[in-house]
Short mmCIF file of C-alpha atoms and ligand atoms in Angstrom, two decimals:
data_model
loop_
_atom_site.label_atom_id
_atom_site.label_comp_id
_atom_site.label_asym_id
_atom_site.label_seq_id
_atom_site.Cartn_x
_atom_site.Cartn_y
_atom_site.Cartn_z
CA MET A 1 0.00 0.00 0.00
CA PRO A 2 1.56 3.34 -0.95
CA SER A 3 2.19 5.45 2.11
CA SER A 4 1.22 9.09 1.98
CA THR A 5 4.40 10.10 3.75
CA HIS A 6 5.89 12.22 1.08
CA ASN A 7 9.65 12.21 1.09
CA LEU A 8 11.02 15.07 -0.88
CA GLN A 9 13.84 13.13 -2.36
CA GLY A 10 11.23 11.04 -4.16
CA ASP A 11 9.87 11.38 -7.69
CA GLY A 12 7.82 14.40 -8.52
CA ALA A 13 9.16 16.34 -5.55
CA HIS A 14 10.96 19.63 -5.63
CA GLY A 15 14.78 19.12 -5.59
CA ALA A 16 16.97 19.24 -2.46
CA ALA A 17 17.50 22.50 -0.57
CA ALA A 18 20.60 24.57 -1.31
CA SER A 19 22.93 25.88 1.38
CA GLY A 20 23.81 29.54 2.01
CA PRO A 21 23.77 32.10 4.81
CA SER A 22 22.25 30.92 8.08
CA LEU A 23 21.29 34.29 9.60
CA VAL A 24 18.54 36.62 8.48
CA HIS A 25 20.89 39.58 7.98
CA GLY A 26 23.30 37.19 6.25
CA LEU A 27 20.81 37.07 3.39
CA LEU A 28 21.10 40.82 2.98
CA ASP A 29 24.89 40.79 3.25
CA ALA A 30 25.07 38.21 0.47
CA ALA A 31 22.82 40.34 -1.76
CA ALA A 32 24.79 43.50 -0.96
CA ARG A 33 28.02 41.74 -1.92
CA GLU A 34 26.66 40.24 -5.10
CA ALA A 35 24.35 42.98 -6.37
CA PRO A 36 25.25 46.16 -4.45
CA GLU A 37 23.74 48.59 -6.95
CA ALA A 38 20.58 46.62 -7.71
CA PRO A 39 17.33 48.17 -6.47
CA ALA A 40 16.40 46.40 -3.24
CA VAL A 41 13.29 47.94 -1.77
CA SER A 42 11.13 50.98 -2.33
CA ASP A 43 7.86 52.55 -1.37
CA GLY A 44 6.25 55.88 -2.20
CA ALA A 45 8.98 57.73 -0.25
CA ASP A 46 12.18 55.69 -0.19
CA HIS A 47 14.15 53.75 -2.78
CA TRP A 48 17.32 51.88 -1.80
CA THR A 49 19.89 49.63 -3.41
CA TYR A 50 21.12 46.52 -1.62
CA ARG A 51 24.26 48.40 -0.62
CA ARG A 52 22.23 51.21 0.95
CA LEU A 53 19.80 48.84 2.63
CA ALA A 54 22.72 46.99 4.23
CA ARG A 55 24.26 50.25 5.45
CA LEU A 56 20.97 51.44 6.91
CA SER A 57 20.48 48.11 8.65
CA HIS A 58 23.95 48.44 10.24
CA ALA A 59 22.94 51.91 11.38
CA PHE A 60 19.71 50.65 12.96
CA ALA A 61 21.65 47.88 14.71
CA GLN A 62 23.99 50.56 16.06
CA TRP A 63 21.04 52.60 17.23
CA LEU A 64 19.68 49.54 19.08
CA LEU A 65 23.04 48.89 20.73
CA ALA A 66 23.18 52.54 21.78
CA GLN A 67 19.76 52.10 23.45
CA GLY A 68 21.19 49.23 25.47
CA VAL A 69 19.33 46.53 23.51
CA ARG A 70 21.02 43.19 24.11
CA PRO A 71 20.97 39.91 22.19
CA GLY A 72 17.65 38.13 22.74
CA ASP A 73 15.81 41.35 23.62
CA ARG A 74 12.59 41.94 21.75
CA VAL A 75 12.26 44.97 19.50
CA ALA A 76 8.59 45.65 18.86
CA VAL A 77 7.52 47.74 15.87
CA ARG A 78 4.04 48.92 15.10
CA LEU A 79 4.28 50.65 11.75
CA PRO A 80 2.42 50.63 8.47
CA THR A 81 4.13 48.74 5.65
CA SER A 82 7.10 50.73 4.34
CA ALA A 83 10.66 50.23 3.12
CA ARG A 84 11.90 51.32 6.54
CA LEU A 85 10.50 48.11 8.01
CA ALA A 86 13.00 46.15 5.93
CA VAL A 87 15.79 48.17 7.55
CA LEU A 88 14.33 47.54 11.00
CA LEU A 89 14.04 43.80 10.34
CA PHE A 90 17.62 43.35 9.14
CA GLY A 91 19.02 45.78 11.70
CA THR A 92 17.32 43.99 14.60
CA SER A 93 18.69 40.70 13.32
CA ARG A 94 22.18 42.18 13.14
CA ALA A 95 21.94 43.33 16.76
CA GLY A 96 21.01 39.78 17.79
CA ALA A 97 17.63 41.00 18.98
CA VAL A 98 14.18 39.62 18.13
CA PHE A 99 12.01 41.51 15.66
CA VAL A 100 8.35 41.70 16.77
CA PRO A 101 6.22 43.26 14.02
CA LEU A 102 2.78 44.28 15.29
CA ASN A 103 -0.08 45.08 12.99
CA PRO A 104 -0.56 48.86 12.84
CA GLU A 105 -4.31 48.29 13.00
CA THR A 106 -4.02 46.66 16.43
CA ARG A 107 -5.55 49.09 18.89
CA GLY A 108 -4.73 49.79 22.51
CA PHE A 109 -6.80 47.16 24.26
CA GLN A 110 -5.59 44.49 21.82
CA LEU A 111 -2.02 45.70 21.96
CA ARG A 112 -1.63 45.66 25.72
CA PRO A 113 -1.69 41.85 26.07
CA LEU A 114 0.68 41.45 23.09
CA LEU A 115 3.17 43.85 24.60
CA ALA A 116 2.87 42.22 28.02
CA ASP A 117 3.56 38.86 26.37
CA ALA A 118 6.50 39.98 24.22
CA GLU A 119 8.04 42.18 26.94
CA PRO A 120 9.95 44.26 24.42
CA ALA A 121 13.02 46.29 25.33
CA LEU A 122 11.54 49.08 23.23
CA LEU A 123 8.75 49.84 20.81
CA VAL A 124 9.02 51.85 17.59
CA ALA A 125 5.79 53.43 16.35
CA GLU A 126 4.48 56.32 14.28
CA ALA A 127 4.97 59.75 15.81
CA GLU A 128 1.37 60.27 16.96
CA ALA A 129 1.18 56.78 18.44
CA ALA A 130 4.50 57.22 20.20
CA ALA A 131 3.30 60.42 21.88
CA ALA A 132 2.51 60.22 25.58
CA SER A 133 -1.21 59.96 24.87
CA GLY A 134 -0.65 57.05 22.51
CA LEU A 135 0.98 53.71 23.18
CA GLY A 136 3.13 54.85 26.07
CA GLY A 137 0.60 53.83 28.72
CA LEU A 138 0.40 50.30 27.33
CA THR A 139 3.91 49.14 28.10
CA PRO A 140 6.68 49.95 30.53
CA ALA A 141 9.10 49.83 27.57
CA PRO A 142 10.22 53.11 26.00
CA VAL A 143 8.22 54.05 22.90
CA HIS A 144 10.22 55.73 20.10
CA SER A 145 8.83 57.68 17.23
CA ILE A 146 10.03 56.32 13.90
CA GLU A 147 10.84 59.87 12.79
CA ASP A 148 13.30 60.32 15.66
CA VAL A 149 14.79 56.88 15.14
CA TRP A 150 15.11 57.53 11.45
CA ALA A 151 17.00 60.79 11.83
CA ASP A 152 19.56 58.92 13.93
CA VAL A 153 19.73 55.96 11.55
CA GLU A 154 20.47 58.19 8.55
CA ARG A 155 23.20 59.99 10.47
CA ARG A 156 24.82 56.71 11.53
CA ALA A 157 24.53 55.24 8.04
CA ASP A 158 26.88 57.93 6.78
CA LEU A 159 29.52 57.41 9.48
CA PRO A 160 32.74 55.63 8.47
CA ASP A 161 32.68 51.88 9.23
CA GLY A 162 35.46 52.29 11.80
CA GLU A 163 33.16 54.29 14.07
CA ARG A 164 30.70 51.45 14.55
CA LEU A 165 30.10 49.86 17.95
CA PRO A 166 31.11 46.20 17.93
CA GLY A 167 28.14 44.11 16.70
CA ALA A 168 26.59 41.09 18.36
CA ALA A 169 27.53 37.47 17.69
CA VAL A 170 24.33 35.73 16.62
CA ALA A 171 23.74 31.97 16.60
CA PRO A 172 21.45 30.39 13.98
CA THR A 173 19.40 28.91 16.83
CA ALA A 174 18.71 32.38 18.26
CA LEU A 175 15.26 33.82 17.70
CA ALA A 176 15.02 36.24 14.79
CA VAL A 177 11.30 37.06 14.82
CA LEU A 178 8.19 36.62 16.95
CA LEU A 179 5.03 36.51 14.85
CA TYR A 180 1.69 36.91 16.60
CA THR A 181 -0.96 34.79 14.95
CA SER A 182 -3.89 35.70 17.13
CA GLY A 183 -4.70 38.98 18.68
CA SER A 184 -7.87 40.38 20.11
CA THR A 185 -10.14 37.39 20.43
CA SER A 186 -7.93 35.00 22.39
CA THR A 187 -4.81 35.18 24.48
CA PRO A 188 -1.76 36.25 22.49
CA LYS A 189 0.02 33.50 20.62
CA ALA A 190 3.37 34.19 18.99
CA VAL A 191 5.30 31.75 16.85
CA ALA A 192 8.97 31.79 17.86
CA CYS A 193 11.02 31.92 14.65
CA PRO A 194 14.78 31.25 14.90
CA HIS A 195 17.22 32.41 12.22
CA ALA A 196 17.90 28.87 11.00
CA GLN A 197 14.22 28.05 10.40
CA VAL A 198 13.44 31.40 8.80
CA VAL A 199 16.43 31.28 6.47
CA PHE A 200 15.77 27.66 5.58
CA ALA A 201 12.09 28.31 4.79
CA ALA A 202 12.83 31.44 2.74
CA SER A 203 15.58 29.68 0.78
CA ALA A 204 13.43 26.60 0.12
CA ILE A 205 10.53 28.75 -1.11
CA GLN A 206 12.88 30.75 -3.29
CA GLN A 207 14.20 27.54 -4.77
CA VAL A 208 10.70 26.71 -6.01
CA LEU A 209 9.41 30.18 -6.90
CA GLY A 210 12.67 31.43 -8.37
CA TYR A 211 12.48 35.21 -7.85
CA ARG A 212 14.97 36.80 -10.29
CA PRO A 213 17.16 39.93 -10.42
CA ASP A 214 14.86 41.40 -13.08
CA ASP A 215 11.75 40.87 -10.95
CA VAL A 216 9.71 43.67 -9.46
CA VAL A 217 7.74 42.18 -6.58
CA LEU A 218 4.70 44.19 -5.56
CA SER A 219 3.49 43.50 -2.02
CA ARG A 220 0.87 45.21 0.04
CA PHE A 221 0.70 42.80 2.97
CA PRO A 222 1.51 43.90 6.51
CA MET A 223 4.85 42.68 7.84
CA SER A 224 3.13 41.47 10.99
CA TRP A 225 1.93 38.62 8.76
CA ASP A 226 4.55 36.17 7.56
CA VAL A 227 3.34 36.60 3.99
CA GLY A 228 4.41 40.26 4.10
CA LEU A 229 7.58 39.69 6.10
CA TYR A 230 9.00 36.91 3.95
CA LYS A 231 8.58 39.02 0.82
CA VAL A 232 11.57 40.99 2.09
CA LEU A 233 13.60 37.79 2.44
CA LEU A 234 12.49 36.23 -0.84
CA SER A 235 13.22 39.41 -2.79
CA THR A 236 16.62 39.62 -1.13
CA LEU A 237 17.38 36.03 -2.08
CA GLY A 238 16.30 36.74 -5.66
CA ARG A 239 18.23 40.06 -5.81
CA SER A 240 14.82 41.35 -6.88
CA HIS A 241 13.26 44.75 -6.35
CA LEU A 242 10.54 44.74 -3.68
CA VAL A 243 7.97 47.50 -4.07
CA LEU A 244 5.85 47.97 -0.97
CA VAL A 245 2.46 49.56 -1.19
CA GLY A 246 0.93 50.61 2.12
CA ASP A 247 -1.61 48.37 3.81
CA GLY A 248 -4.16 51.13 3.32
CA THR A 249 -3.69 51.21 -0.46
CA SER A 250 -7.07 50.64 -1.95
CA ASP A 251 -7.45 47.73 -4.31
CA LEU A 252 -8.46 50.20 -7.00
CA VAL A 253 -5.05 51.85 -6.95
CA LEU A 254 -3.32 48.53 -7.06
CA MET A 255 -3.93 47.92 -10.74
CA ARG A 256 -2.40 51.29 -11.51
CA ARG A 257 0.59 50.46 -9.30
CA ILE A 258 1.07 47.16 -11.13
CA ARG A 259 1.37 49.08 -14.40
CA GLU A 260 3.45 51.98 -13.00
CA THR A 261 5.99 49.75 -11.28
CA ALA A 262 6.07 47.20 -14.11
CA ALA A 263 5.49 44.52 -11.47
CA THR A 264 6.40 40.99 -12.53
CA VAL A 265 5.51 39.13 -9.32
CA VAL A 266 2.35 39.85 -7.34
CA PRO A 267 1.55 37.90 -4.17
CA VAL A 268 -2.20 37.63 -3.58
CA VAL A 269 -4.82 36.27 -1.24
CA PRO A 270 -8.20 35.27 -2.71
CA SER A 271 -9.95 38.58 -1.96
CA LEU A 272 -7.18 40.58 -3.62
CA ALA A 273 -7.01 38.23 -6.59
CA ALA A 274 -10.78 38.47 -7.11
CA MET A 275 -10.54 42.26 -7.01
CA LEU A 276 -7.73 42.26 -9.59
CA VAL A 277 -9.82 40.11 -11.90
CA LYS A 278 -12.70 42.54 -11.54
CA LEU A 279 -10.50 45.57 -12.17
CA ALA A 280 -8.76 43.92 -15.10
CA ALA A 281 -12.14 43.41 -16.74
CA ARG A 282 -12.45 47.20 -16.97
CA GLU A 283 -9.12 47.58 -18.78
CA ALA A 284 -9.25 47.95 -22.53
CA GLU A 285 -6.27 45.63 -23.07
CA PRO A 286 -4.94 42.63 -21.13
CA VAL A 287 -2.35 43.79 -18.58
CA PRO A 288 1.18 42.81 -19.65
CA GLY A 289 4.19 42.27 -17.44
CA VAL A 290 3.10 40.14 -14.50
CA ARG A 291 4.76 36.75 -14.87
CA MET A 292 3.65 35.20 -11.59
CA PHE A 293 0.92 35.52 -9.00
CA THR A 294 1.58 33.59 -5.82
CA SER A 295 -1.39 32.79 -3.67
CA THR A 296 -1.70 31.74 -0.06
CA GLY A 297 -3.78 32.41 3.03
CA ALA A 298 -6.89 30.56 1.83
CA ALA A 299 -7.94 28.41 -1.13
CA LEU A 300 -7.95 30.36 -4.40
CA PRO A 301 -11.12 29.49 -6.34
CA GLN A 302 -10.56 28.06 -9.82
CA ALA A 303 -12.75 30.81 -11.29
CA THR A 304 -10.34 33.42 -9.88
CA ILE A 305 -7.33 31.53 -11.22
CA ASP A 306 -8.93 31.42 -14.67
CA GLY A 307 -9.80 35.12 -14.42
CA LEU A 308 -6.20 36.05 -13.55
CA ARG A 309 -4.88 34.00 -16.45
CA ARG A 310 -7.27 35.71 -18.85
CA ALA A 311 -6.49 39.22 -17.61
CA PHE A 312 -2.71 38.74 -17.37
CA PRO A 313 -1.76 36.59 -20.34
CA GLY A 314 1.20 34.32 -19.70
CA ALA A 315 1.15 34.83 -15.92
CA ARG A 316 1.58 31.75 -13.75
CA VAL A 317 -0.81 31.45 -10.82
CA VAL A 318 1.00 29.52 -8.11
CA ARG A 319 -1.07 27.87 -5.39
CA GLN A 320 0.56 27.47 -1.99
CA TYR A 321 -0.37 26.42 1.52
CA GLY A 322 1.28 27.36 4.76
CA GLN A 323 1.09 28.15 8.44
CA THR A 324 3.27 30.58 10.31
CA GLU A 325 4.30 27.65 12.55
CA CYS A 326 6.58 26.44 9.72
CA LYS A 327 6.04 29.35 7.35
CA ARG A 328 4.99 27.30 4.32
CA LEU A 329 4.22 23.62 3.77
CA THR A 330 3.65 23.31 0.04
CA VAL A 331 4.04 25.15 -3.24
CA MET A 332 2.86 24.17 -6.71
CA PRO A 333 5.87 23.96 -9.06
CA VAL A 334 5.72 27.17 -11.08
CA ASP A 335 5.89 25.56 -14.52
CA ARG A 336 3.15 23.08 -13.58
CA ASP A 337 0.78 25.68 -12.18
CA ASP A 338 -2.12 24.56 -14.34
CA GLU A 339 -1.90 20.90 -13.34
CA ARG A 340 -3.98 19.13 -10.72
CA PRO A 341 -6.72 21.68 -10.05
CA GLY A 342 -7.42 22.04 -6.35
CA SER A 343 -3.97 20.94 -5.22
CA VAL A 344 -1.77 23.27 -3.20
CA GLY A 345 1.42 21.63 -4.44
CA LEU A 346 4.39 19.68 -3.15
CA ALA A 347 6.24 19.91 0.17
CA LEU A 348 9.09 22.42 0.19
CA PRO A 349 12.48 21.03 -0.82
CA GLY A 350 14.13 19.26 2.11
CA THR A 351 10.84 18.89 4.03
CA SER A 352 7.98 16.45 4.06
CA VAL A 353 4.23 16.46 4.48
CA LEU A 354 2.41 13.57 6.11
CA ILE A 355 -1.26 12.84 6.47
CA VAL A 356 -2.04 11.15 9.77
CA ASP A 357 -5.07 9.62 11.48
CA GLY A 358 -6.35 10.42 14.96
CA GLU A 359 -3.55 8.33 16.52
CA GLY A 360 -0.85 10.08 14.54
CA ARG A 361 -0.28 7.16 12.13
CA PRO A 362 0.31 7.95 8.44
CA VAL A 363 -2.70 7.06 6.26
CA PRO A 364 -2.51 5.87 2.63
CA ALA A 365 -2.44 8.26 -0.30
CA GLY A 366 -5.93 9.48 -1.16
CA GLU A 367 -7.22 9.28 2.42
CA THR A 368 -8.09 12.37 4.41
CA GLY A 369 -6.38 13.06 7.71
CA GLU A 370 -4.52 15.75 9.60
CA ILE A 371 -1.79 17.56 7.68
CA VAL A 372 1.57 17.29 9.46
CA ALA A 373 4.84 18.94 8.42
CA ALA A 374 8.36 17.72 9.16
CA GLY A 375 11.67 19.33 8.33
CA PRO A 376 14.07 22.14 9.17
CA HIS A 377 11.33 24.76 8.65
CA VAL A 378 9.29 23.61 11.68
CA MET A 379 9.61 26.30 14.33
CA PRO A 380 10.48 25.27 17.89
CA GLY A 381 7.13 26.37 19.38
CA TYR A 382 5.05 29.22 20.68
CA TRP A 383 6.76 31.94 22.66
CA ARG A 384 6.59 31.21 26.38
CA ASP A 385 3.72 28.78 25.95
CA PRO A 386 4.88 25.19 26.57
CA GLU A 387 1.33 23.82 26.93
CA ARG A 388 0.10 25.09 23.59
CA SER A 389 3.42 24.22 21.97
CA ALA A 390 3.22 20.59 23.14
CA VAL A 391 -0.09 20.10 21.33
CA THR A 392 1.04 21.55 18.01
CA PHE A 393 4.77 20.76 17.91
CA ARG A 394 5.32 17.08 18.70
CA PRO A 395 8.57 15.06 18.77
CA ASP A 396 9.20 13.17 15.54
CA GLY A 397 11.12 10.42 17.31
CA ALA A 398 14.41 11.48 15.71
CA GLY A 399 15.21 14.54 17.77
CA GLY A 400 13.16 16.95 15.66
CA LEU A 401 9.64 18.31 15.82
CA ARG A 402 6.60 17.74 13.68
CA LEU A 403 4.03 20.42 13.16
CA HIS A 404 0.46 19.22 13.65
CA THR A 405 -1.41 21.82 11.68
CA GLY A 406 -4.96 21.04 12.82
CA ASP A 407 -5.84 21.28 9.12
CA PHE A 408 -7.16 18.38 7.12
CA GLY A 409 -6.30 17.22 3.65
CA ARG A 410 -5.01 14.39 1.50
CA LEU A 411 -2.01 13.58 -0.66
CA ASP A 412 -2.24 12.02 -4.08
CA GLU A 413 0.06 9.21 -5.22
CA ASP A 414 2.65 11.75 -6.37
CA GLY A 415 2.76 13.69 -3.13
CA PHE A 416 0.61 16.65 -4.16
CA LEU A 417 -1.42 18.01 -1.27
CA TYR A 418 -5.14 18.80 -1.36
CA PHE A 419 -6.32 21.04 1.46
CA GLU A 420 -9.77 20.24 2.84
CA GLY A 421 -10.13 22.68 5.70
CA ARG A 422 -9.65 23.22 9.39
CA ARG A 423 -10.87 20.53 11.74
CA ASP A 424 -14.08 22.54 12.27
CA ASP A 425 -14.56 22.90 8.52
CA LEU A 426 -15.09 19.16 8.06
CA PHE A 427 -18.42 17.80 9.13
CA LYS A 428 -21.11 15.26 8.40
CA ARG A 429 -24.58 16.32 7.31
CA ARG A 430 -27.40 13.97 6.40
CA GLY A 431 -24.90 11.14 6.60
CA THR A 432 -22.51 12.68 4.07
CA ARG A 433 -18.98 13.77 4.99
CA MET A 434 -18.09 17.16 3.51
CA SER A 435 -15.87 20.19 3.83
CA VAL A 436 -16.68 23.89 3.62
CA VAL A 437 -13.88 24.10 1.04
CA GLU A 438 -15.77 22.11 -1.64
CA ILE A 439 -18.99 24.08 -1.09
CA GLU A 440 -17.09 27.36 -1.31
CA ALA A 441 -15.45 26.18 -4.53
CA ALA A 442 -18.91 25.47 -5.99
CA ALA A 443 -20.21 28.89 -4.91
CA ALA A 444 -17.17 30.63 -6.36
CA ASP A 445 -18.02 29.01 -9.68
CA ILE A 446 -21.38 30.83 -9.88
CA PRO A 447 -21.10 33.87 -12.16
CA GLY A 448 -21.75 36.97 -10.07
CA VAL A 449 -20.38 35.56 -6.80
CA ARG A 450 -17.31 37.61 -5.84
CA ALA A 451 -16.48 35.93 -2.54
CA CYS A 452 -18.09 33.43 -0.21
CA VAL A 453 -17.80 31.84 3.18
CA VAL A 454 -19.54 28.62 4.17
CA LEU A 455 -20.28 28.11 7.84
CA ALA A 456 -20.44 24.50 9.01
CA PRO A 457 -23.55 23.55 10.95
CA THR A 458 -23.56 24.09 14.71
CA ASP A 459 -25.94 22.59 17.25
CA ARG A 460 -28.06 25.74 16.95
CA ARG A 461 -28.07 26.35 13.21
CA ASP A 462 -27.84 24.42 9.97
CA LEU A 463 -25.26 24.78 7.19
CA ALA A 464 -25.08 28.41 6.00
CA ILE A 465 -23.37 30.40 3.28
CA VAL A 466 -22.60 34.10 3.01
CA VAL A 467 -21.76 35.47 -0.44
CA ALA A 468 -20.61 38.81 -1.76
CA SER A 469 -22.92 39.19 -4.74
CA GLU A 470 -25.82 41.11 -6.23
CA LEU A 471 -27.63 37.81 -6.85
CA ASP A 472 -30.55 37.04 -4.60
CA PRO A 473 -30.11 34.25 -2.04
CA HIS A 474 -32.56 31.88 -3.78
CA THR A 475 -30.61 32.12 -7.01
CA VAL A 476 -27.38 31.32 -5.18
CA LEU A 477 -28.94 28.26 -3.52
CA ARG A 478 -30.51 27.13 -6.79
CA GLU A 479 -27.16 27.44 -8.56
CA LEU A 480 -25.48 25.53 -5.74
CA ALA A 481 -28.07 22.77 -6.07
CA ARG A 482 -27.05 22.43 -9.74
CA ARG A 483 -23.43 21.94 -8.71
CA LEU A 484 -23.62 19.90 -5.50
CA GLU A 485 -25.38 16.86 -4.13
CA PRO A 486 -28.45 17.83 -2.03
CA ALA A 487 -26.82 17.24 1.38
CA LYS A 488 -24.16 19.82 0.57
CA VAL A 489 -26.54 22.63 -0.33
CA PRO A 490 -26.74 25.09 2.59
CA ALA A 491 -30.00 25.73 4.41
CA HIS A 492 -29.36 29.47 4.74
CA CYS A 493 -27.89 31.96 2.34
CA ARG A 494 -27.13 35.57 3.10
CA THR A 495 -25.86 38.03 0.47
CA LEU A 496 -23.74 41.10 1.21
CA ALA A 497 -22.11 43.75 -0.99
CA GLU A 498 -18.67 42.85 0.45
CA LEU A 499 -17.48 40.31 2.98
CA PRO A 500 -15.65 41.68 6.02
CA LEU A 501 -11.90 41.01 5.86
CA THR A 502 -9.26 40.36 8.51
CA PRO A 503 -6.23 42.69 8.50
CA HIS A 504 -4.49 40.08 6.31
CA GLY A 505 -7.19 40.25 3.66
CA LYS A 506 -8.78 36.89 4.41
CA SER A 507 -12.58 36.70 4.73
CA ASP A 508 -13.41 37.23 8.39
CA ARG A 509 -15.14 33.94 9.24
CA LYS A 510 -15.54 34.77 12.90
CA ALA A 511 -17.37 38.02 12.17
CA LEU A 512 -19.61 36.30 9.63
CA ALA A 513 -20.36 33.41 11.98
CA ALA A 514 -21.35 35.90 14.68
CA MET A 515 -23.62 37.71 12.21
CA ILE A 516 -25.33 34.56 10.94
CA ASP A 517 -25.65 32.97 14.37
CA GLY A 518 -27.37 36.14 15.53
CA GLU A 519 -29.79 36.07 12.58
CA THR A 520 -30.67 32.39 12.54
CA ARG A 521 -31.09 31.82 16.28
N1 LIG B 6 2.08 31.21 6.40
C1 LIG B 6 1.21 31.00 5.29
C2 LIG B 6 2.00 30.98 4.01
O1 LIG B 6 2.90 31.75 3.83
C3 LIG B 6 0.11 31.97 5.19
C4 LIG B 6 -0.87 31.85 6.32
O2 LIG B 6 -0.47 31.64 7.46
O3 LIG B 6 -2.07 31.97 6.06
O4 LIG B 6 1.69 30.22 3.13
#
């Protein structure tokens, strides 16, 4: 019986991982050596080469040392997406401290528990937020305005190298980043990300996606989300030019920015991709230039993939699946992006994906079970949370850890993963086992449905669907009935002009569940 343990050295897998720098700032140093004058990162205000970015990151490290920041200290930043964040990331790494990016939309009452949990040595924020009336009351740590910090960083960047304070020695096992994956609704939970894991994951992803020196990568994701943060690392590995557009940039402006910047790589989540398809439909001509869309965060409906391909001729649409706890599990090989609809690809080079049953035993290919990741990308656990860590990160019997994702899916005979949903997304109704993912895929196929969320039944309400559409609910349900067996057709349908989004741009399931539960009680 073929086992669904997918060893990456096997057929059909991505090749083996390459070696290189083992520290986050080492990635930048390699790029600055190899391509010093290449454009590294820009936003509406700043535009730096790799040489300049490296210098600025040294200067920020010096500033941290001058503040008394020591190796292992946390450096919290709460700033909108900008090129300066790349400097702060690499500079913090250089100082041996831990970068803690906080979403700029996180407000006081949500921020307080995060700051209490991270216990940063200092916090960098926008000037108004850094003022006494702002974030100061939320943490005993000093709060610095980015404008003040920046003036000092620019001054230090122009000092001769000989005037630098001695830097910190950093071990690959040291933490580079803390990434908070839940904020307001539950107790804070940060994934502890050491240099070795971060660099391995970024390098393995780069090996599959192949960012190039002639690429312009357009990202508008916050750096508090790994999808935004790793764009800095991937672009650095590719010697590519990362163009950051602020989190607040409206989707409407994005199409213009794609043209203006001559973007070649555009990372998307489903809501953004759907918007691009809609905007592209208004353009007189297909939009040239983009060679690759990379998608993660949630399943990208086939209709959206087809729409992107139509609007951006020649562009690859690469499906991926990941969790911050190991960054990324799978990527579809770029040149096979149109194969195996519904799959989210192969395990990263040098890693493996297993499907296990309730007892943790691998199940055969084709069978559904929990998705588990193994390899050098698995992070060591949650920050200061051994109980939660023990549930998710379990010993692999060989001295390493396996990540139990809590997500369900299956592998095919060739090791391609098919994502079926979170544990709560899989359920039985009228004797039939199903997943919200397949019902959402059917809804996304209905012309006129821009986005949708299916809510699994609870003990108080039956299966429900919320769609962003001008169609009336009966039409949506009738169309679903044409596409699905009767047990899978929801009992309730609610239509909205737009679905609420999380700060990362995913549909906000919790908000929608609260809305529907309130209405159907
Ligand atoms: N970490 C995931 C990825 O990069 C994204 C997510 O957590 O939703 O694929």
